[in-house]
Coordinates of C-alpha atoms in Angstrom, one line a residue:
M1 CA 116.2 139.0 223.9
D2 CA 115.7 137.9 220.3
H3 CA 118.2 136.4 218.6
Y4 CA 118.5 135.6 215.1
K5 CA 120.7 133.0 213.7
S6 CA 118.9 133.5 209.7
I7 CA 118.3 136.7 207.8
S8 CA 115.3 135.8 206.6
E9 CA 114.1 135.0 210.0
L10 CA 115.1 138.9 210.8
H11 CA 113.5 140.4 207.6
R12 CA 110.1 138.4 209.1
A13 CA 110.5 140.1 212.1
S14 CA 111.2 143.0 210.4
N15 CA 108.4 143.0 208.0
L16 CA 110.8 143.4 205.6
P17 CA 110.5 141.3 201.4
A18 CA 112.3 137.4 201.6
P19 CA 116.3 138.2 201.2
E20 CA 117.5 137.5 197.5
H21 CA 120.2 135.3 199.0
P22 CA 120.3 133.5 202.5
M23 CA 123.4 134.6 203.6
I24 CA 123.8 138.0 202.7
S25 CA 120.8 140.7 202.4
M26 CA 121.4 144.3 201.5
F27 CA 118.4 146.6 201.1
T28 CA 118.3 150.9 201.0
C29 CA 116.0 153.4 202.8
D30 CA 115.4 156.7 201.9
E31 CA 113.9 159.5 204.0
L32 CA 109.9 158.7 203.7
K33 CA 110.4 154.8 205.5
S34 CA 111.1 154.4 208.9
C35 CA 114.1 151.9 208.2
T36 CA 113.5 149.9 211.7
L37 CA 114.6 147.0 212.4
G38 CA 112.6 146.6 215.6
W39 CA 111.8 148.1 218.7
R40 CA 113.6 146.3 221.3
E41 CA 117.1 144.6 221.5
F42 CA 118.5 141.7 219.1
T43 CA 121.9 140.3 218.1
T44 CA 122.2 138.0 215.1
D45 CA 124.6 135.7 213.3
F46 CA 125.8 138.5 211.2
Y47 CA 128.0 141.3 210.9
M48 CA 126.0 144.9 209.9
I49 CA 127.9 147.1 207.7
A50 CA 125.0 150.5 208.0
F51 CA 125.3 154.1 206.2
K52 CA 122.6 156.4 208.0
K53 CA 122.0 160.2 207.8
I54 CA 119.6 160.3 210.9
K55 CA 117.1 163.2 212.2
A56 CA 115.2 161.1 214.6
G57 CA 115.1 158.1 216.7
H58 CA 118.1 155.9 217.9
I59 CA 120.7 153.5 217.3
L60 CA 122.1 151.6 220.5
Y61 CA 124.7 148.8 219.4
G62 CA 128.1 148.7 222.7
R63 CA 127.1 150.2 225.4
T64 CA 126.7 153.7 223.7
K65 CA 123.9 155.5 221.6
Y66 CA 124.8 156.3 217.6
D67 CA 125.8 160.5 217.3
H68 CA 123.6 160.9 214.5
E69 CA 124.9 164.3 213.9
N70 CA 126.8 163.6 210.5
G71 CA 126.5 160.7 208.2
S72 CA 128.1 158.2 209.3
M73 CA 128.7 154.3 208.8
L74 CA 128.1 151.6 211.6
F75 CA 129.9 148.6 211.6
S76 CA 128.5 145.2 214.0
K77 CA 129.5 141.8 214.4
P78 CA 127.6 138.6 215.3
R79 CA 126.4 138.4 218.4
Q80 CA 126.4 142.0 219.3
V81 CA 123.7 143.7 220.9
I82 CA 121.9 146.1 218.4
E83 CA 118.5 148.6 218.8
M84 CA 117.0 150.7 216.2
N85 CA 113.9 152.2 217.2
N86 CA 111.5 154.5 215.4
I87 CA 114.6 155.3 212.9
E88 CA 113.7 158.8 210.4
L89 CA 116.2 159.3 208.4
E90 CA 117.2 162.8 206.4
E91 CA 118.5 161.1 203.2
K92 CA 119.3 157.6 201.6
G93 CA 120.8 154.8 203.8
F94 CA 121.6 150.8 203.3
I95 CA 122.0 148.5 205.6
L96 CA 124.4 145.3 204.6
Y97 CA 123.8 141.5 206.6
V98 CA 126.5 139.4 206.1
H99 CA 125.8 136.1 207.9
E100 CA 129.4 135.0 208.8
D101 CA 129.4 131.2 207.4
F102 CA 128.9 133.3 204.4
L103 CA 132.9 133.9 204.4
N104 CA 133.8 129.7 205.2
G105 CA 136.3 128.6 203.4
H106 CA 137.1 132.4 201.8
P107 CA 140.2 134.9 203.0
L108 CA 137.8 137.1 204.3
H109 CA 137.0 135.1 207.4
S110 CA 140.1 135.5 209.0
E111 CA 140.7 139.2 207.3
I112 CA 137.4 140.8 208.8
R113 CA 138.6 139.8 212.2
K114 CA 141.7 142.4 211.3
Y115 CA 139.2 145.5 211.2
G116 CA 139.0 146.7 214.9
F117 CA 136.1 149.3 214.2
F118 CA 133.7 145.7 214.5
D119 CA 134.5 146.3 218.3
Y120 CA 133.6 150.0 218.5
E121 CA 131.3 151.7 220.0
A122 CA 128.0 153.3 218.6
N123 CA 129.3 156.9 219.4
E124 CA 132.7 156.1 217.2
A125 CA 131.1 155.3 214.4
L126 CA 132.7 156.5 210.9
H127 CA 131.9 160.3 209.9
L128 CA 132.6 160.6 206.0
S129 CA 133.2 163.4 203.3
E130 CA 130.7 163.5 200.5
R131 CA 133.8 162.0 198.4
E132 CA 134.0 159.3 200.5
E133 CA 130.3 158.7 200.8
Q134 CA 130.9 158.2 197.3
I135 CA 133.6 155.9 197.2
I136 CA 131.0 153.8 200.0
W137 CA 128.1 153.9 197.7
D138 CA 129.7 152.8 194.5
L139 CA 131.0 149.6 196.2
F140 CA 127.7 149.0 197.9
S141 CA 126.4 149.0 194.0
R142 CA 128.9 146.6 192.8
I143 CA 127.6 144.3 195.5
Q144 CA 124.4 145.0 194.9
S145 CA 124.7 144.4 191.0
E146 CA 125.6 141.2 191.5
Y147 CA 122.9 140.7 194.8
F148 CA 120.0 140.9 192.1
N149 CA 122.5 139.1 189.3
N150 CA 121.7 135.1 188.3
T151 CA 123.7 133.5 191.3
D152 CA 126.8 131.7 189.9
E153 CA 129.8 129.9 190.3
Y154 CA 131.7 133.5 190.9
S155 CA 129.0 135.7 192.6
R156 CA 130.2 135.0 196.0
D157 CA 133.6 135.5 195.3
I158 CA 132.7 138.4 193.8
M159 CA 130.2 140.2 196.1
L160 CA 133.3 139.3 199.4
T161 CA 135.7 141.0 197.3
H162 CA 133.4 144.2 197.2
L163 CA 132.9 144.0 200.7
D164 CA 137.1 143.7 201.5
S165 CA 137.3 146.7 199.3
M166 CA 134.7 148.5 201.1
L167 CA 136.0 147.5 204.6
K168 CA 139.6 148.6 203.4
Y169 CA 138.3 151.6 202.2
S170 CA 137.0 152.2 206.0
Q171 CA 140.3 151.4 207.5
R172 CA 141.5 153.9 205.3
F173 CA 138.5 156.8 206.0
Y174 CA 139.0 156.0 210.1
K175 CA 142.8 156.9 210.3
R176 CA 141.7 159.8 208.5
Q177 CA 139.3 160.5 210.7
F178 CA 140.9 160.1 214.1
I179 CA 144.4 162.1 212.3
N180 CA 141.3 164.8 212.3
R181 CA 139.9 164.1 215.6
T182 CA 142.8 164.4 217.5
Q183 CA 143.9 167.7 215.8
L184 CA 140.3 169.1 217.0
S185 CA 141.0 167.8 220.3
G186 CA 144.4 167.3 221.7
T187 CA 146.3 164.0 221.9
T188 CA 144.9 161.3 223.0
V189 CA 148.3 159.6 224.1
S190 CA 148.8 162.7 226.7
R191 CA 145.2 162.3 228.0
F192 CA 145.6 158.7 228.4
N193 CA 148.9 159.2 229.8
A194 CA 147.4 161.6 232.2
S195 CA 145.1 159.6 233.4
L196 CA 147.6 156.5 234.0
A197 CA 149.1 159.2 236.4
T198 CA 146.6 159.7 238.3
Y199 CA 145.5 156.4 238.2
F200 CA 148.7 155.5 240.1
E201 CA 149.4 158.6 242.3
D202 CA 145.9 157.5 243.8
G203 CA 147.6 154.6 244.9
N204 CA 145.1 152.6 242.8
F205 CA 148.3 150.9 241.4
Q206 CA 148.2 148.8 244.7
E207 CA 144.5 148.7 245.6
K208 CA 142.8 147.9 242.5
G209 CA 145.9 146.4 240.4
L210 CA 147.5 146.5 237.1
P211 CA 145.8 149.0 234.5
S212 CA 143.9 147.5 232.1
V213 CA 143.3 148.4 228.6
K214 CA 139.0 148.3 229.4
L215 CA 139.9 150.2 232.3
M216 CA 141.9 153.1 230.4
A217 CA 139.1 153.2 228.0
D218 CA 136.4 153.6 230.5
M219 CA 138.3 156.3 232.2
L220 CA 138.2 157.8 228.2
N221 CA 135.0 157.1 227.7
T222 CA 136.1 154.9 224.6
S223 CA 136.0 151.6 223.6
P224 CA 139.4 149.5 224.5
R225 CA 139.9 148.7 220.6
Y226 CA 138.9 152.2 219.2
L227 CA 141.9 153.4 222.1
S228 CA 144.0 151.0 220.8
D229 CA 144.7 152.0 217.2
L230 CA 143.8 155.8 217.9
L231 CA 146.9 155.9 220.2
K232 CA 148.7 153.3 217.3
Q233 CA 147.9 155.9 214.5
E234 CA 149.5 159.2 217.0
T235 CA 152.1 157.0 218.5
G236 CA 153.0 153.4 216.5
K237 CA 151.9 151.7 219.7
T238 CA 149.6 150.1 221.1
A239 CA 147.5 151.1 224.5
I240 CA 148.5 147.9 226.7
E241 CA 152.2 148.5 225.1
L242 CA 151.9 152.1 226.3
I243 CA 151.4 150.9 229.9
H244 CA 153.8 148.3 229.7
I245 CA 156.6 150.9 229.1
F246 CA 155.0 153.6 231.9
L247 CA 155.0 150.7 234.7
V248 CA 158.9 150.0 233.2
S249 CA 159.6 153.8 233.9
E250 CA 157.9 153.5 237.3
A251 CA 159.9 150.6 238.4
K252 CA 163.2 152.2 237.2
N253 CA 162.5 155.3 239.2
M254 CA 161.7 153.4 242.6
L255 CA 164.5 150.6 242.3
L256 CA 167.1 154.3 242.5
S257 CA 164.9 156.3 244.7
T258 CA 163.7 153.2 247.3
D259 CA 165.8 150.6 249.3
K260 CA 162.2 148.0 248.2
T261 CA 163.4 144.1 246.3
V262 CA 162.2 143.8 243.2
A263 CA 159.5 141.5 244.9
E264 CA 158.4 144.4 246.7
T265 CA 158.9 147.3 243.4
A266 CA 156.4 145.0 241.8
Y267 CA 153.7 144.2 244.5
L268 CA 153.6 148.5 244.9
L269 CA 153.0 148.7 241.0
G270 CA 149.9 145.8 241.3
F271 CA 152.5 142.9 239.8
E272 CA 150.6 140.2 241.8
N273 CA 153.8 137.4 240.3
P274 CA 156.5 139.5 241.4
P275 CA 158.3 136.7 237.9
Y276 CA 156.0 138.0 235.2
F277 CA 157.4 141.7 236.7
S278 CA 161.0 140.8 235.4
R279 CA 160.1 139.2 232.3
L280 CA 158.3 142.5 231.3
F281 CA 161.1 144.6 232.5
K282 CA 164.1 142.6 230.7
K283 CA 161.5 142.4 227.4
E284 CA 161.8 146.8 227.9
T285 CA 165.5 146.9 229.0
G286 CA 166.9 144.9 228.0
L287 CA 168.0 143.6 232.0
S288 CA 166.2 142.8 234.1
P289 CA 165.7 145.2 237.3
N290 CA 168.6 143.4 239.8
E291 CA 171.0 143.8 236.4
Y292 CA 169.3 147.4 236.1
K293 CA 169.7 148.4 239.4
K294 CA 173.3 147.2 239.4
R295 CA 174.5 149.0 236.6
V296 CA 172.9 152.6 237.0
E297 CA 174.7 152.3 240.7
F298 CA 177.9 151.3 239.0
P299 CA 178.0 152.2 235.7
G300 CA 180.9 152.1 234.7
Q301 CA 180.3 148.4 234.3
A302 CA 178.1 149.2 230.9
G303 CA 175.6 151.5 229.5
V304 CA 171.9 151.1 230.7
A305 CA 169.3 150.2 228.1

């Protein structure tokens, strides 16, 4: 697999003109051009933001194939595997590459890591409305105008400011997408909790250990980051927080309905370390498992968290 450390190197390998700037590259492609960056898997040291309405060919990044039923934005981060083959577009699109070193010393260097969509899979691309497309194209044009202008001390900051705006709008549009798709397909939290319950009832907690966010994402055919962001939008809690709530709920039931010790209860729930179970239980309830059991058995002593 090829790895491109510089944008110029990628341009040469893709038969593209040399970039105007060594650390940032942007170009448009229309339905008359293939806009293909290779017929093989490759990785880079740059962030990619792309907008495409594809009628043929395929794009792979992460583990899944890009859904090109509608116009969509794609985001990938450095060293994520990408493959673009025989792309044909229905309408004009763009690709924007930003080398990770271009962000050094700028607030966006740390801020960009907060945008979870760089960790989404290809089938979780951002689908835009017509109005949203106009906003994204306007920001792309603003960056492009500065990109082709004579470079001065303000150029980098202006381009990164517009890039940050593009990312903020994308975050806003993803939240709209979360809401719309929830209305169409039912609440994700219901499917999440049902999958957790099935995993528990099948005895997997003891056999396979605690359920991870990655495991739950695999069960729901999504990426861990997308799942957590979607659940956060629906419930205000992340995937790991909901897993902890489920675990503590089951622990409460076990502590009151069986004569198992705290350690035995922890092992039945998949905890290899009973003290960790006790810390999690106290964090969620305000009481240790033993305190919880005593207070419920003797409710006159105090209320239960």
